[in-house]
PDB file of C-alpha atoms in Angstrom:
ATOM      1  CA  MET A   1     101.430 261.920 -98.328  1.00 75.00           C
ATOM      2  CA  LEU A   2      99.107 259.227 -96.917  1.00 72.00           C
ATOM      3  CA  GLU A   3     101.339 256.508 -98.376  1.00 80.00           C
ATOM      4  CA  LYS A   4     104.427 257.830 -96.566  1.00 79.00           C
ATOM      5  CA  LEU A   5     102.476 258.162 -93.319  1.00 73.00           C
ATOM      6  CA  SER A   6     100.986 254.676 -93.671  1.00 76.00           C
ATOM      7  CA  ASN A   7     104.435 253.177 -94.290  1.00 78.00           C
ATOM      8  CA  LYS A   8     105.887 254.897 -91.197  1.00 81.00           C
ATOM      9  CA  ILE A   9     102.996 254.110 -88.837  1.00 81.00           C
ATOM     10  CA  GLY A  10     101.946 250.750 -90.238  1.00 83.00           C
ATOM     11  CA  PHE A  11      98.296 251.616 -90.862  1.00 85.00           C
ATOM     12  CA  THR A  12      96.495 251.260 -94.153  1.00 86.00           C
ATOM     13  CA  LYS A  13      95.295 254.326 -96.041  1.00 85.00           C
ATOM     14  CA  THR A  14      91.715 253.648 -95.029  1.00 88.00           C
ATOM     15  CA  GLU A  15      92.642 253.414 -91.350  1.00 89.00           C
ATOM     16  CA  ILE A  16      94.532 256.711 -91.524  1.00 87.00           C
ATOM     17  CA  LYS A  17      91.553 258.393 -93.210  1.00 90.00           C
ATOM     18  CA  ILE A  18      89.230 257.148 -90.466  1.00 93.00           C
ATOM     19  CA  ILE A  19      91.579 258.352 -87.725  1.00 91.00           C
ATOM     20  CA  LEU A  20      91.924 261.756 -89.376  1.00 92.00           C
ATOM     21  CA  PHE A  21      88.136 261.988 -89.691  1.00 95.00           C
ATOM     22  CA  ILE A  22      87.599 261.150 -86.020  1.00 96.00           C
ATOM     23  CA  VAL A  23      90.252 263.648 -84.889  1.00 96.00           C
ATOM     24  CA  SER A  24      88.819 266.412 -87.095  1.00 96.00           C
ATOM     25  CA  VAL A  25      85.267 265.775 -85.804  1.00 96.00           C
ATOM     26  CA  MET A  26      86.548 265.936 -82.234  1.00 96.00           C
ATOM     27  CA  ILE A  27      88.349 269.234 -82.900  1.00 94.00           C
ATOM     28  CA  ILE A  28      85.283 270.738 -84.579  1.00 93.00           C
ATOM     29  CA  GLY A  29      83.016 269.554 -81.745  1.00 91.00           C
ATOM     30  CA  PHE A  30      85.348 270.908 -79.082  1.00 89.00           C
ATOM     31  CA  GLY A  31      85.557 274.242 -80.834  1.00 87.00           C
ATOM     32  CA  TYR A  32      81.793 274.442 -81.303  1.00 85.00           C
ATOM     33  CA  ARG A  33      81.189 273.634 -77.649  1.00 83.00           C
ATOM     34  CA  ASN A  34      83.724 276.101 -76.301  1.00 81.00           C
ATOM     35  CA  LEU A  35      83.189 278.981 -78.685  1.00 79.00           C
ATOM     36  CA  ILE A  36      79.491 278.953 -79.495  1.00 76.00           C
ATOM     37  CA  VAL A  37      77.548 276.964 -76.892  1.00 69.00           C
ATOM     38  CA  GLN A  38      79.308 278.180 -73.749  1.00 67.00           C
ATOM     39  CA  LYS A  39      79.313 281.795 -74.939  1.00 64.00           C
ATOM     40  CA  ASN A  40      75.533 281.687 -75.405  1.00 61.00           C
ATOM     41  CA  ASP A  41      74.956 279.974 -72.059  1.00 58.00           C
ATOM     42  CA  SER A  42      77.018 282.484 -70.110  1.00 57.00           C
ATOM     43  CA  LEU A  43      75.213 285.433 -71.691  1.00 56.00           C
ATOM     44  CA  ASN A  44      71.734 284.148 -70.833  1.00 60.00           C
ATOM     45  CA  LYS A  45      72.399 283.130 -67.236  1.00 64.00           C
ATOM     46  CA  VAL A  46      71.504 285.792 -64.700  1.00 67.00           C
ATOM     47  CA  ILE A  47      70.813 284.264 -61.325  1.00 70.00           C
ATOM     48  CA  ASP A  48      68.970 286.183 -58.634  1.00 71.00           C
ATOM     49  CA  TYR A  49      69.129 284.550 -55.213  1.00 71.00           C
ATOM     50  CA  SER A  50      67.422 287.370 -53.321  1.00 73.00           C
ATOM     51  CA  GLU A  51      64.139 285.456 -52.852  1.00 74.00           C
ATOM     52  CA  GLN A  52      65.882 282.395 -51.477  1.00 75.00           C
ATOM     53  CA  ASN A  53      68.057 284.524 -49.236  1.00 72.00           C
ATOM     54  CA  ASP A  54      64.985 286.251 -47.784  1.00 71.00           C
ATOM     55  CA  PHE A  55      63.373 282.875 -47.163  1.00 69.00           C
ATOM     56  CA  TYR A  56      66.306 281.651 -45.071  1.00 70.00           C
ATOM     57  CA  THR A  57      66.774 284.860 -43.109  1.00 70.00           C
ATOM     58  CA  GLU A  58      63.060 284.897 -42.201  1.00 68.00           C
ATOM     59  CA  GLY A  59      63.276 281.273 -41.096  1.00 60.00           C
ATOM     60  CA  GLN A  60      66.131 282.032 -38.708  1.00 60.00           C
ATOM     61  CA  ASN A  61      64.121 284.684 -36.928  1.00 56.00           C
ATOM     62  CA  LYS A  62      61.052 282.495 -36.408  1.00 56.00           C
ATOM     63  CA  SER A  63      60.958 279.869 -33.695  1.00 52.00           C
ATOM     64  CA  ILE A  64      60.299 276.279 -34.672  1.00 49.00           C
ATOM     65  CA  LYS A  65      56.763 275.290 -33.768  1.00 51.00           C
ATOM     66  CA  SER A  66      56.996 271.553 -34.386  1.00 50.00           C
ATOM     67  CA  ASP A  67      56.378 269.419 -31.298  1.00 50.00           C
ATOM     68  CA  SER A  68      58.679 266.715 -32.580  1.00 51.00           C
ATOM     69  CA  LEU A  69      61.650 269.070 -32.584  1.00 49.00           C
ATOM     70  CA  LYS A  70      60.985 270.721 -29.231  1.00 53.00           C
ATOM     71  CA  SER A  71      62.480 269.340 -26.094  1.00 55.00           C
ATOM     72  CA  ASN A  72      60.155 268.974 -23.138  1.00 61.00           C
ATOM     73  CA  GLY A  73      62.954 270.053 -20.825  1.00 63.00           C
ATOM     74  CA  ALA A  74      63.735 266.574 -19.538  1.00 68.00           C
ATOM     75  CA  LYS A  75      67.276 265.377 -19.887  1.00 74.00           C
ATOM     76  CA  ILE A  76      67.693 262.102 -21.694  1.00 73.00           C
ATOM     77  CA  ASP A  77      70.312 259.614 -20.598  1.00 74.00           C
ATOM     78  CA  TYR A  78      71.394 258.257 -23.969  1.00 70.00           C
ATOM     79  CA  LYS A  79      73.779 255.723 -22.470  1.00 73.00           C
ATOM     80  CA  GLN A  80      70.926 254.186 -20.497  1.00 72.00           C
ATOM     81  CA  GLU A  81      68.750 254.156 -23.608  1.00 70.00           C
ATOM     82  CA  VAL A  82      71.377 252.103 -25.421  1.00 69.00           C
ATOM     83  CA  LEU A  83      71.754 249.707 -22.489  1.00 68.00           C
ATOM     84  CA  ASP A  84      67.979 249.258 -22.317  1.00 67.00           C
ATOM     85  CA  PHE A  85      67.976 248.471 -26.000  1.00 62.00           C
ATOM     86  CA  LYS A  86      70.621 245.783 -25.543  1.00 55.00           C
ATOM     87  CA  GLN A  87      68.718 244.144 -22.670  1.00 51.00           C
ATOM     88  CA  ARG A  88      65.520 243.664 -24.638  1.00 54.00           C
ATOM     89  CA  SER A  89      64.562 240.125 -25.391  1.00 56.00           C
ATOM     90  CA  PHE A  90      64.795 239.639 -29.116  1.00 55.00           C
ATOM     91  CA  ASP A  91      63.950 235.963 -28.755  1.00 54.00           C
ATOM     92  CA  LYS A  92      60.289 236.932 -28.442  1.00 55.00           C
ATOM     93  CA  MET A  93      60.316 238.321 -31.961  1.00 54.00           C
ATOM     94  CA  GLN A  94      58.217 236.319 -34.365  1.00 58.00           C
ATOM     95  CA  LYS A  95      60.466 233.934 -36.257  1.00 62.00           C
ATOM     96  CA  LYS A  96      59.452 231.719 -39.123  1.00 64.00           C
ATOM     97  CA  SER A  97      59.140 228.164 -37.843  1.00 75.00           C
ATOM     98  CA  LEU A  98      60.549 225.774 -40.401  1.00 77.00           C
ATOM     99  CA  PRO A  99      58.443 222.781 -41.431  1.00 81.00           C
ATOM    100  CA  ASP A 100      59.586 219.186 -41.149  1.00 81.00           C
ATOM    101  CA  GLU A 101      61.662 217.738 -43.964  1.00 81.00           C
ATOM    102  CA  LYS A 102      59.632 216.457 -46.925  1.00 83.00           C
ATOM    103  CA  SER A 103      56.418 217.669 -45.281  1.00 85.00           C
ATOM    104  CA  ILE A 104      54.991 219.986 -47.948  1.00 89.00           C
ATOM    105  CA  ASN A 105      53.467 218.509 -51.081  1.00 89.00           C
ATOM    106  CA  LEU A 106      53.901 221.120 -53.823  1.00 89.00           C
ATOM    107  CA  ASN A 107      50.810 219.933 -55.665  1.00 89.00           C
ATOM    108  CA  LEU A 108      48.510 220.202 -52.617  1.00 90.00           C
ATOM    109  CA  ALA A 109      50.063 222.906 -50.425  1.00 90.00           C
ATOM    110  CA  LYS A 110      48.139 226.023 -49.496  1.00 91.00           C
ATOM    111  CA  ARG A 111      49.613 229.504 -49.448  1.00 91.00           C
ATOM    112  CA  GLU A 112      50.137 229.474 -45.653  1.00 90.00           C
ATOM    113  CA  GLU A 113      52.139 226.247 -45.865  1.00 89.00           C
ATOM    114  CA  LEU A 114      54.328 227.595 -48.661  1.00 89.00           C
ATOM    115  CA  GLU A 115      55.050 230.774 -46.674  1.00 89.00           C
ATOM    116  CA  LYS A 116      56.591 228.611 -43.923  1.00 88.00           C
ATOM    117  CA  LEU A 117      59.413 227.686 -46.301  1.00 90.00           C
ATOM    118  CA  PRO A 118      62.659 229.649 -45.810  1.00 88.00           C
ATOM    119  CA  GLY A 119      62.857 232.652 -48.120  1.00 86.00           C
ATOM    120  CA  ILE A 120      59.275 232.313 -49.349  1.00 89.00           C
ATOM    121  CA  GLY A 121      56.999 235.260 -48.667  1.00 89.00           C
ATOM    122  CA  PRO A 122      53.435 236.009 -49.700  1.00 91.00           C
ATOM    123  CA  LYS A 123      54.293 237.081 -53.258  1.00 92.00           C
ATOM    124  CA  THR A 124      56.502 234.087 -53.998  1.00 92.00           C
ATOM    125  CA  ALA A 125      53.945 231.716 -52.460  1.00 92.00           C
ATOM    126  CA  GLN A 126      51.281 233.259 -54.679  1.00 93.00           C
ATOM    127  CA  GLY A 127      53.622 232.843 -57.658  1.00 92.00           C
ATOM    128  CA  ILE A 128      54.041 229.140 -56.844  1.00 92.00           C
ATOM    129  CA  LEU A 129      50.268 228.695 -56.678  1.00 92.00           C
ATOM    130  CA  GLU A 130      49.770 230.522 -59.977  1.00 92.00           C
ATOM    131  CA  TYR A 131      52.448 228.416 -61.676  1.00 91.00           C
ATOM    132  CA  ARG A 132      50.870 225.242 -60.282  1.00 91.00           C
ATOM    133  CA  THR A 133      47.465 226.325 -61.594  1.00 91.00           C
ATOM    134  CA  LEU A 134      48.941 227.163 -64.994  1.00 91.00           C
ATOM    135  CA  LYS A 135      50.786 223.836 -65.373  1.00 87.00           C
ATOM    136  CA  LYS A 136      48.064 221.776 -63.599  1.00 87.00           C
ATOM    137  CA  LYS A 137      50.692 220.256 -61.255  1.00 87.00           C
ATOM    138  CA  PHE A 138      54.397 220.068 -60.547  1.00 89.00           C
ATOM    139  CA  ARG A 139      56.199 217.105 -62.055  1.00 90.00           C
ATOM    140  CA  ASN A 140      59.612 217.929 -60.602  1.00 89.00           C
ATOM    141  CA  VAL A 141      60.843 220.079 -57.695  1.00 89.00           C
ATOM    142  CA  ASN A 142      63.226 221.856 -60.075  1.00 90.00           C
ATOM    143  CA  GLU A 143      60.202 223.383 -61.835  1.00 89.00           C
ATOM    144  CA  LEU A 144      60.189 225.904 -58.967  1.00 90.00           C
ATOM    145  CA  LEU A 145      62.989 227.661 -60.846  1.00 90.00           C
ATOM    146  CA  ASN A 146      60.327 228.799 -63.330  1.00 90.00           C
ATOM    147  CA  VAL A 147      58.584 230.772 -60.566  1.00 90.00           C
ATOM    148  CA  LYS A 148      59.560 234.435 -60.327  1.00 89.00           C
ATOM    149  CA  GLY A 149      61.577 235.045 -57.165  1.00 88.00           C
ATOM    150  CA  ILE A 150      63.059 231.557 -56.914  1.00 90.00           C
ATOM    151  CA  GLY A 151      66.616 231.002 -58.039  1.00 90.00           C
ATOM    152  CA  ASN A 152      69.126 228.236 -57.509  1.00 91.00           C
ATOM    153  CA  SER A 153      70.125 229.334 -54.001  1.00 91.00           C
ATOM    154  CA  LYS A 154      66.535 229.651 -52.768  1.00 91.00           C
ATOM    155  CA  LEU A 155      65.641 226.307 -54.340  1.00 91.00           C
ATOM    156  CA  ALA A 156      68.553 224.699 -52.510  1.00 91.00           C
ATOM    157  CA  LYS A 157      67.212 226.067 -49.195  1.00 89.00           C
ATOM    158  CA  ILE A 158      63.658 224.815 -49.673  1.00 90.00           C
ATOM    159  CA  LYS A 159      64.288 221.576 -51.564  1.00 90.00           C
ATOM    160  CA  LYS A 160      64.565 219.452 -48.438  1.00 89.00           C
ATOM    161  CA  TYR A 161      61.146 220.574 -47.157  1.00 90.00           C
ATOM    162  CA  VAL A 162      59.066 219.848 -50.267  1.00 91.00           C
ATOM    163  CA  PHE A 163      58.062 216.769 -52.200  1.00 88.00           C
ATOM    164  CA  ILE A 164      55.833 215.902 -55.141  1.00 89.00           C
ATOM    165  CA  GLU A 165      53.167 213.241 -55.166  1.00 82.00           C
TER     166      GLU A 165
END
């Protein structure tokens, strides 16, 4: 029977046996799940929502006592709030001032100097210092790629500000 089937389909006998095994396991698993597992689950599930229902109905009758949710009676002009927000001066926000090109020596720089580099924060600066301590000194700017938090794109941004002596 398998020979006739393998000639018609074009599979070998072994392939047909594997397919039949997989299909039979799927049928058995489906039957087990639907007949035994779901029957047991549905018999054991009795859900009582009365406690939760009481909790919500009690909460509706009580007034909210939180100051943050109470209105003080004053009307707020939301349109004016938005306009005030747009008129604020965002230029006064603290921006990172970029150093001069080729002004930071990787082998001598302190943490504060490294944090001035674009995309370098306190953790990455600390990582650079730890790597420098571990390797004694940088021999090439591309060694920054070995520092956690520095990839090719970040290296491209900071490469013009650093040098090695």
